Every structure is written in C-alpha cells, then in structure tokens.
Amino acid sequence: MKLGMLTACLPGLTLDEIAAWAAATGYEALEVAVWPTTGSRDFEAAHLPVADFGPAETDRTRTLLDRHGLTISALAYYENNLHPSPARRAEIHTHLKHAINTAAALNVPYVGTFIGRDPGLTVRENLREAEKLFPALVSYAGERGVGIVIENCVMDGWHPDGYPGNLAYSPELWEWMFSLGLLLNWDPSHLTWIGIDPVKTIAPYVRHIAHAQAKDIEILDGSIQRYGFFGKAIDRTDPWDVGWWRYRVPGRGQVNWTAVIDTLYEHGFTGNLSVEHEDPIWGGDETRVKQGLAIAHQTLRPLIIG
C-alpha cells in the first residue's frame, strides 16, 4: 500500500511545486487533478493538460516523477457523467476520454470520475441511462489499459433538494456499477454520514476497490436534531452545507483509521490510499492546506507498512 494525496486541494500550484512538496513531506503517490480550466466546478485544478497532452508532456511528467520518487495513482476528473444538458454531458465525456488517453500515455492505471445524476429523472431512470452510456466509456478505457474508478461520494450539493447527486454512494449501487465494468474509489467519510460502517464494506468488496481515498468526517454535536438526516432545508444558501457534519483531514474526525487500514491489509488491498483534503479548518490558503496534508500524513504514515 502506498500513501498518496489528491492534488485538487492545491489548485494554485503547479504539478512541479506539488510534487516537490509532497515528496519532501513523505507522500509516495499523487492522484492528479485534471479538470479543464473552465470554471466548471468550484475549483480549477488542472495539473496536467490532458486535452493537449503529447510526447513532450509525457516525457516531462515522467522525468518530474522520477526526480521526486513519486508515482501517479490515478487521474482525477470527478464530474457529472449524467448531466441533464446534452451539450455539457458531451463535453464531460470528451474530457474524460482526454484523461484516459493521458493515463495510457503515462502508464497510470486508473481515471477517477462520478456516475452523476440527472436530477429531473428518477433513480431508476438514471440507472437505465447510465447503462446506455458507461459500457462504451469502459471499453474505451479498457482498450487503452486504463480502468475507470468511481468514488462513492453522495454529491448531495448537485441535487436541488440535497438528495444524492452521484448514484454510487451505497453497496447496492456499487454492485450495479460493477456489472458495467466500473471499479470503486472507496472513501470511508461518505459512508459514515449516511449510516454505513465503512470497515464492514471492505471484505465484501475489496476485489473491486481499485483505489482508496482517505478523508475523515466530523459529526457536529446535536445539529442533526434540528435539521434531520437530509440537512438544512430553509437556510441552505451553500448547497454543500448540510449543517450537521463536515469533512476533516484524517486524524481530526471520527473514522477509525487503524481499523480501516488493518482491514484493507487483512483482505489483500495493495493499492493506493490517497488523502483527499476538504477540511474547512485546515483550508483557505496554501499554508493551512499544507498543514492539513501534513496532519493527514502524520496520522496515516505510521499505520502503513513499508
């Protein structure tokens, strides 16, 4: 198992700058964010130019990784592949293919994304639509030696009423997406707040867990008594502010990392564990983000053999 980090939390830095800092801090791998710089999300983490990635960029990236003793565990482009706008959906699929092509050029095994959701359709209708779209994407990736990994994030902020915006949040949905040839980028934080014990999901699904993310979560005392499970309804000006929980860096929340990593080892996981930093306390500027990543490293490194 290697300990890595997702670069999306440092959108203002170049990959060269991130690689130098990550290696000096003790990280072994990078999950590299490859969004286009179009403002399509709340950050523009474009750490590799996948839409125009040629031999020169390939050589330069390999040299950078070799210089710092790092590997790339996956390329990250987490977007809504079921976007209700046909034009936007086509843009997303095109960029996803660019990411797959870049992964193939760099011998990166995985590209991470979301199933997503059209909020105007039922869950059943969305699943039928995904069944039409994803097999071709899986085949495109497979022909290039790349696997598509789906993160189990709920993405409730994508739904106008705070319901799941990414139909990959539960083992029931994992089993469905595995039937399409998709793999899992397993993150325990999302499971924790929807009432699923993350440790208990490892043994049944470990052979489908191709990549794992390390993000913690803090349940805020008493707040659920006001808002209920689905979170703020009236005062939710920020679609991501549910009001009763928040993401934290590993070691500052309620995930039992000793149990998580021990169970991953017990059941044969040998992939990458990648820190995803979305902690509001250790965020806001580059210095604090790096401090948060250092806390995560201090928490997880002693638990990983090697």
XYZ file of N, CA, C and O in Angstrom, residues 201-306:
424
model
N -17.657 -2.668 4.885
C -17.799 -2.752 3.426
C -16.522 -3.241 2.741
O -16.537 -3.487 1.534
N -15.441 -3.364 3.485
C -14.161 -3.701 2.848
C -14.118 -5.156 2.397
O -13.849 -5.451 1.225
N -14.366 -6.081 3.307
C -14.240 -7.508 2.971
C -15.126 -7.922 1.796
O -14.649 -8.607 0.878
N -16.409 -7.519 1.749
C -17.254 -7.991 0.642
C -16.874 -7.411 -0.720
O -17.196 -8.015 -1.749
N -16.205 -6.249 -0.727
C -16.000 -5.549 -1.997
C -14.541 -5.266 -2.320
O -14.249 -4.575 -3.290
N -13.613 -5.821 -1.529
C -12.212 -5.431 -1.682
C -11.665 -5.741 -3.075
O -10.823 -5.003 -3.591
N -12.158 -6.776 -3.721
C -11.610 -7.096 -5.041
C -12.041 -6.082 -6.097
O -11.478 -6.047 -7.193
N -13.017 -5.248 -5.761
C -13.456 -4.187 -6.668
C -12.896 -2.817 -6.264
O -13.107 -1.841 -6.984
N -12.228 -2.748 -5.102
C -11.646 -1.485 -4.647
C -10.285 -1.343 -5.314
O -9.287 -1.913 -4.870
N -10.247 -0.581 -6.392
C -9.005 -0.413 -7.136
C -8.155 0.711 -6.564
O -6.932 0.737 -6.754
N -8.791 1.630 -5.889
C -8.130 2.833 -5.362
C -8.918 3.246 -4.136
O -10.119 2.961 -4.044
N -8.270 3.882 -3.173
C -8.978 4.315 -1.968
C -8.576 5.738 -1.618
O -7.439 6.153 -1.855
N -9.529 6.481 -1.067
C -9.256 7.846 -0.630
C -9.365 7.932 0.883
O -10.178 7.242 1.503
N -8.533 8.795 1.455
C -8.515 8.992 2.898
C -9.049 10.382 3.218
O -8.350 11.377 3.064
N -10.295 10.418 3.614
C -10.923 11.658 4.076
C -11.706 11.328 5.335
O -12.351 10.281 5.412
N -11.656 12.203 6.313
C -12.339 11.982 7.584
C -13.601 12.828 7.632
O -13.851 13.649 6.743
N -14.384 12.618 8.669
C -15.643 13.344 8.817
C -15.923 13.574 10.294
O -15.634 12.714 11.137
N -16.466 14.726 10.601
C -16.840 15.086 11.966
C -18.351 15.286 12.033
O -18.903 16.089 11.280
N -19.001 14.562 12.916
C -20.427 14.744 13.156
C -20.572 15.827 14.225
O -20.042 15.694 15.326
N -21.262 16.896 13.903
C -21.389 18.034 14.806
C -22.448 17.754 15.870
O -23.586 17.397 15.543
N -22.069 17.916 17.119
C -22.929 17.547 18.239
C -24.285 18.247 18.174
O -24.368 19.478 18.123
N -25.343 17.449 18.173
C -26.698 17.962 18.326
C -27.335 18.571 17.097
O -28.557 18.764 17.067
N -26.556 18.891 16.059
C -27.117 19.627 14.928
C -28.152 18.829 14.156
O -29.090 19.402 13.589
N -27.995 17.507 14.122
C -28.956 16.701 13.377
C -30.344 16.779 14.011
O -31.360 16.561 13.340
N -30.412 17.129 15.288
C -31.699 17.255 15.952
C -32.525 18.409 15.375
O -33.755 18.392 15.436
N -31.864 19.382 14.814
C -32.583 20.500 14.192
C -32.897 20.228 12.730
O -34.011 20.502 12.272
N -31.922 19.666 11.998
C -32.056 19.578 10.548
C -32.504 18.205 10.037
O -33.014 18.100 8.926
N -32.283 17.160 10.825
C -32.570 15.825 10.336
C -31.495 15.333 9.380
O -30.573 16.057 9.008
N -31.643 14.103 8.954
C -30.627 13.439 8.139
C -30.310 14.193 6.856
O -29.160 14.274 6.430
N -31.317 14.774 6.213
C -31.117 15.403 4.910
C -30.523 16.807 5.001
O -30.230 17.419 3.986
N -30.346 17.326 6.211
C -29.663 18.596 6.381
C -30.561 19.802 6.215
O -31.781 19.704 6.114
N -29.927 20.958 6.190
C -30.641 22.228 6.115
C -31.591 22.254 4.920
O -31.227 21.844 3.820
N -32.780 22.776 5.154
C -33.757 22.904 4.074
C -34.062 24.362 3.754
O -34.128 24.752 2.590
N -34.230 25.192 4.787
C -34.634 26.585 4.591
C -33.421 27.506 4.461
O -33.369 28.375 3.594
N -32.438 27.309 5.296
C -31.289 28.225 5.371
C -30.056 27.695 4.650
O -28.942 28.087 4.968
N -30.253 26.845 3.665
C -29.118 26.211 2.987
C -28.687 27.060 1.780
O -28.932 26.716 0.625
N -28.054 28.185 2.051
C -27.587 29.045 0.972
C -26.404 28.430 0.240
O -26.207 28.657 -0.951
N -25.594 27.652 0.967
C -24.492 26.898 0.364
C -24.993 25.472 0.144
O -25.353 24.792 1.105
N -25.061 24.993 -1.112
C -25.624 23.654 -1.340
C -24.856 22.537 -0.658
O -25.385 21.442 -0.490
N -23.616 22.801 -0.242
C -22.798 21.765 0.396
C -22.865 21.819 1.919
O -22.272 20.970 2.590
N -23.566 22.796 2.479
C -23.632 22.957 3.931
C -24.869 22.264 4.475
O -25.955 22.842 4.540
N -24.708 21.006 4.892
C -25.849 20.257 5.426
C -26.174 20.647 6.858
O -27.287 20.431 7.326
N -25.178 21.183 7.570
C -25.441 21.711 8.899
C -25.144 20.790 10.061
O -25.094 21.256 11.209
N -24.934 19.485 9.798
C -24.718 18.583 10.939
C -23.466 17.719 10.827
O -23.170 16.948 11.729
N -22.715 17.856 9.765
C -21.421 17.187 9.645
C -20.531 18.001 8.720
O -21.003 18.850 7.969
N -19.212 17.735 8.799
C -18.266 18.380 7.905
C -17.071 17.459 7.689
O -16.736 16.636 8.542
N -16.438 17.601 6.534
C -15.258 16.809 6.235
C -14.070 17.302 7.055
O -13.941 18.499 7.336
N -13.186 16.368 7.412
C -11.961 16.694 8.133
C -10.802 15.905 7.519
O -11.009 14.919 6.814
N -9.578 16.335 7.827
C -8.416 15.547 7.420
C -8.302 14.333 8.343
O -8.764 14.372 9.494
N -7.735 13.230 7.862
C -7.577 12.053 8.713
C -6.877 12.392 10.031
O -5.850 13.074 10.057
N -7.508 11.910 11.110
C -6.986 12.182 12.443
C -7.745 13.262 13.174
O -7.555 13.458 14.382
N -8.611 13.979 12.464
C -9.381 15.049 13.101
C -10.884 14.771 13.070
O -11.682 15.645 13.404
N -11.260 13.576 12.674
C -12.665 13.223 12.614
C -12.949 11.917 13.322
O -12.250 11.546 14.264
N -13.948 11.187 12.844
C -14.448 10.026 13.561
C -14.187 8.692 12.874
O -14.596 7.648 13.374
N -13.502 8.715 11.735
C -13.149 7.457 11.082
C -12.038 6.769 11.875
O -11.063 7.406 12.278
N -12.193 5.477 12.090
C -11.183 4.682 12.799
C -10.143 4.214 11.786
O -10.297 3.173 11.147
N -9.072 4.988 11.626
C -8.097 4.700 10.575
C -7.289 3.449 10.858
O -6.882 2.750 9.914
N -7.068 3.129 12.129
C -6.375 1.874 12.441
C -7.193 0.692 11.940
O -6.662 -0.225 11.296
N -8.493 0.712 12.193
C -9.355 -0.381 11.734
C -9.458 -0.400 10.222
O -9.439 -1.477 9.604
N -9.568 0.775 9.593
C -9.672 0.832 8.133
C -8.441 0.220 7.476
O -8.545 -0.669 6.619
N -7.261 0.677 7.859
C -6.045 0.222 7.191
C -5.745 -1.226 7.535
O -5.333 -2.016 6.660
N -5.979 -1.608 8.776
C -5.754 -3.006 9.159
C -6.665 -3.934 8.360
O -6.242 -5.000 7.902
N -7.918 -3.537 8.170
C -8.871 -4.365 7.425
C -8.521 -4.405 5.946
O -8.667 -5.450 5.287
N -8.074 -3.286 5.391
C -7.609 -3.293 3.999
C -6.465 -4.289 3.826
O -6.443 -5.079 2.877
N -5.504 -4.246 4.746
C -4.403 -5.209 4.688
C -4.901 -6.648 4.844
O -4.490 -7.555 4.118
N -5.793 -6.848 5.799
C -6.287 -8.195 6.082
C -6.892 -8.841 4.848
O -6.740 -10.058 4.615
N -7.549 -8.046 4.024
C -8.263 -8.600 2.880
C -7.544 -8.378 1.553
O -8.139 -8.528 0.492
N -6.248 -8.027 1.649
C -5.402 -8.083 0.463
C -5.317 -6.838 -0.387
O -4.811 -6.893 -1.514
N -5.789 -5.699 0.108
C -5.679 -4.467 -0.676
C -4.224 -4.039 -0.757
O -3.551 -3.870 0.258
N -3.734 -3.841 -1.955
C -2.337 -3.435 -2.155
C -2.236 -2.174 -3.003
O -1.177 -1.871 -3.561
N -3.327 -1.441 -3.116
C -3.343 -0.246 -3.958
C -2.904 0.992 -3.220
O -2.148 0.947 -2.244
N -3.385 2.129 -3.685
C -3.015 3.432 -3.146
C -4.115 3.995 -2.260
O -5.302 3.899 -2.593
N -3.685 4.579 -1.141
C -4.577 5.307 -0.254
C -4.235 6.789 -0.419
O -3.133 7.223 -0.089
N -5.173 7.556 -0.948
C -4.911 8.928 -1.380
C -5.673 9.914 -0.507
O -6.903 9.882 -0.457
N -4.953 10.797 0.176
C -5.593 11.796 1.035
C -6.348 12.807 0.184
O -5.781 13.430 -0.714
N -7.637 12.967 0.466
C -8.454 13.997 -0.172
C -8.763 15.062 0.873
O -9.519 14.824 1.809
N -8.187 16.231 0.717
C -8.274 17.295 1.720
C -9.421 18.241 1.377
O -9.349 18.999 0.418
N -10.493 18.185 2.189
C -11.616 19.119 2.065
C -11.991 19.673 3.435
O -13.147 20.016 3.677
N -11.022 19.760 4.327
C -11.241 20.175 5.704
C -11.331 21.702 5.780
O -10.380 22.400 5.439
N -12.492 22.253 6.239
C -12.628 23.711 6.282
C -11.737 24.376 7.326
O -11.430 25.569 7.206
N -11.327 23.633 8.351
C -10.462 24.220 9.377
C -9.042 24.368 8.841
O -8.390 25.398 9.005
N -8.576 23.324 8.159
C -7.224 23.352 7.597
C -7.293 23.692 6.110
O -6.759 22.986 5.265
N -7.992 24.771 5.807
C -8.142 25.212 4.425
C -8.151 26.721 4.353
O -7.949 27.421 5.340
N -8.372 27.225 3.151
C -8.478 28.662 2.980
C -7.280 29.305 2.326
O -7.397 30.315 1.635
N -6.097 28.750 2.549
C -4.905 29.249 1.882
C -3.888 28.115 1.791
O -4.034 27.067 2.427
N -2.859 28.332 0.988
C -1.886 27.278 0.718
C -1.218 26.769 1.989
O -1.023 25.554 2.161
N -0.864 27.679 2.893
C -0.156 27.269 4.114
C -0.992 26.328 4.948
O -0.527 25.271 5.404
N -2.263 26.673 5.160
C -3.109 25.838 6.006
C -3.449 24.517 5.315
O -3.561 23.480 5.969
N -3.640 24.544 4.002
C -3.894 23.292 3.285
C -2.702 22.340 3.463
O -2.881 21.144 3.744
N -1.511 22.856 3.324
C -0.321 22.013 3.508
C -0.220 21.509 4.947
O 0.189 20.362 5.187
N -0.599 22.344 5.914
C -0.616 21.887 7.306
C -1.599 20.740 7.478
O -1.327 19.758 8.177
N -2.772 20.855 6.831
C -3.751 19.775 6.896
C -3.227 18.495 6.272
O -3.428 17.393 6.813
N -2.566 18.614 5.142
C -1.980 17.436 4.494
C -0.884 16.829 5.363
O -0.718 15.595 5.387
N -0.141 17.666 6.071
C 0.888 17.146 6.976
C 0.261 16.394 8.149
O 0.762 15.345 8.572
N -0.861 16.913 8.673
C -1.583 16.208 9.743
C -2.045 14.843 9.250
O -1.912 13.828 9.946
N -2.596 14.809 8.045
C -3.057 13.540 7.478
C -1.897 12.559 7.343
O -2.036 11.365 7.664
N -0.765 13.042 6.865
C 0.405 12.170 6.727
C 0.859 11.642 8.077
O 1.151 10.446 8.226
N 0.907 12.498 9.068
C 1.320 12.082 10.420
C 0.375 11.039 10.994
O 0.791 10.157 11.756
N -0.910 11.134 10.649
C -1.900 10.176 11.143
C -1.767 8.825 10.461
O -1.811 7.764 11.112
N -1.607 8.824 9.149
C -1.696 7.589 8.372
C -0.358 6.878 8.184
O -0.336 5.647 8.101
N 0.725 7.635 8.080
C 2.007 7.010 7.763
C 2.398 5.905 8.745
O 2.880 4.835 8.315
N 2.225 6.103 10.079
C 2.607 5.026 10.998
C 1.788 3.742 10.840
O 2.201 2.686 11.340
N 0.639 3.823 10.184
C -0.243 2.664 10.037
C 0.060 1.839 8.796
O -0.472 0.735 8.641
N 0.895 2.382 7.912
C 1.153 1.735 6.624
C 2.529 1.094 6.639
O 3.524 1.727 6.984
N 2.574 -0.165 6.280
C 3.824 -0.929 6.297
C 4.712 -0.476 5.155
O 4.260 -0.235 4.043
N 6.021 -0.367 5.432
C 6.959 -0.041 4.364
C 7.687 1.247 4.617
O 7.474 1.947 5.569
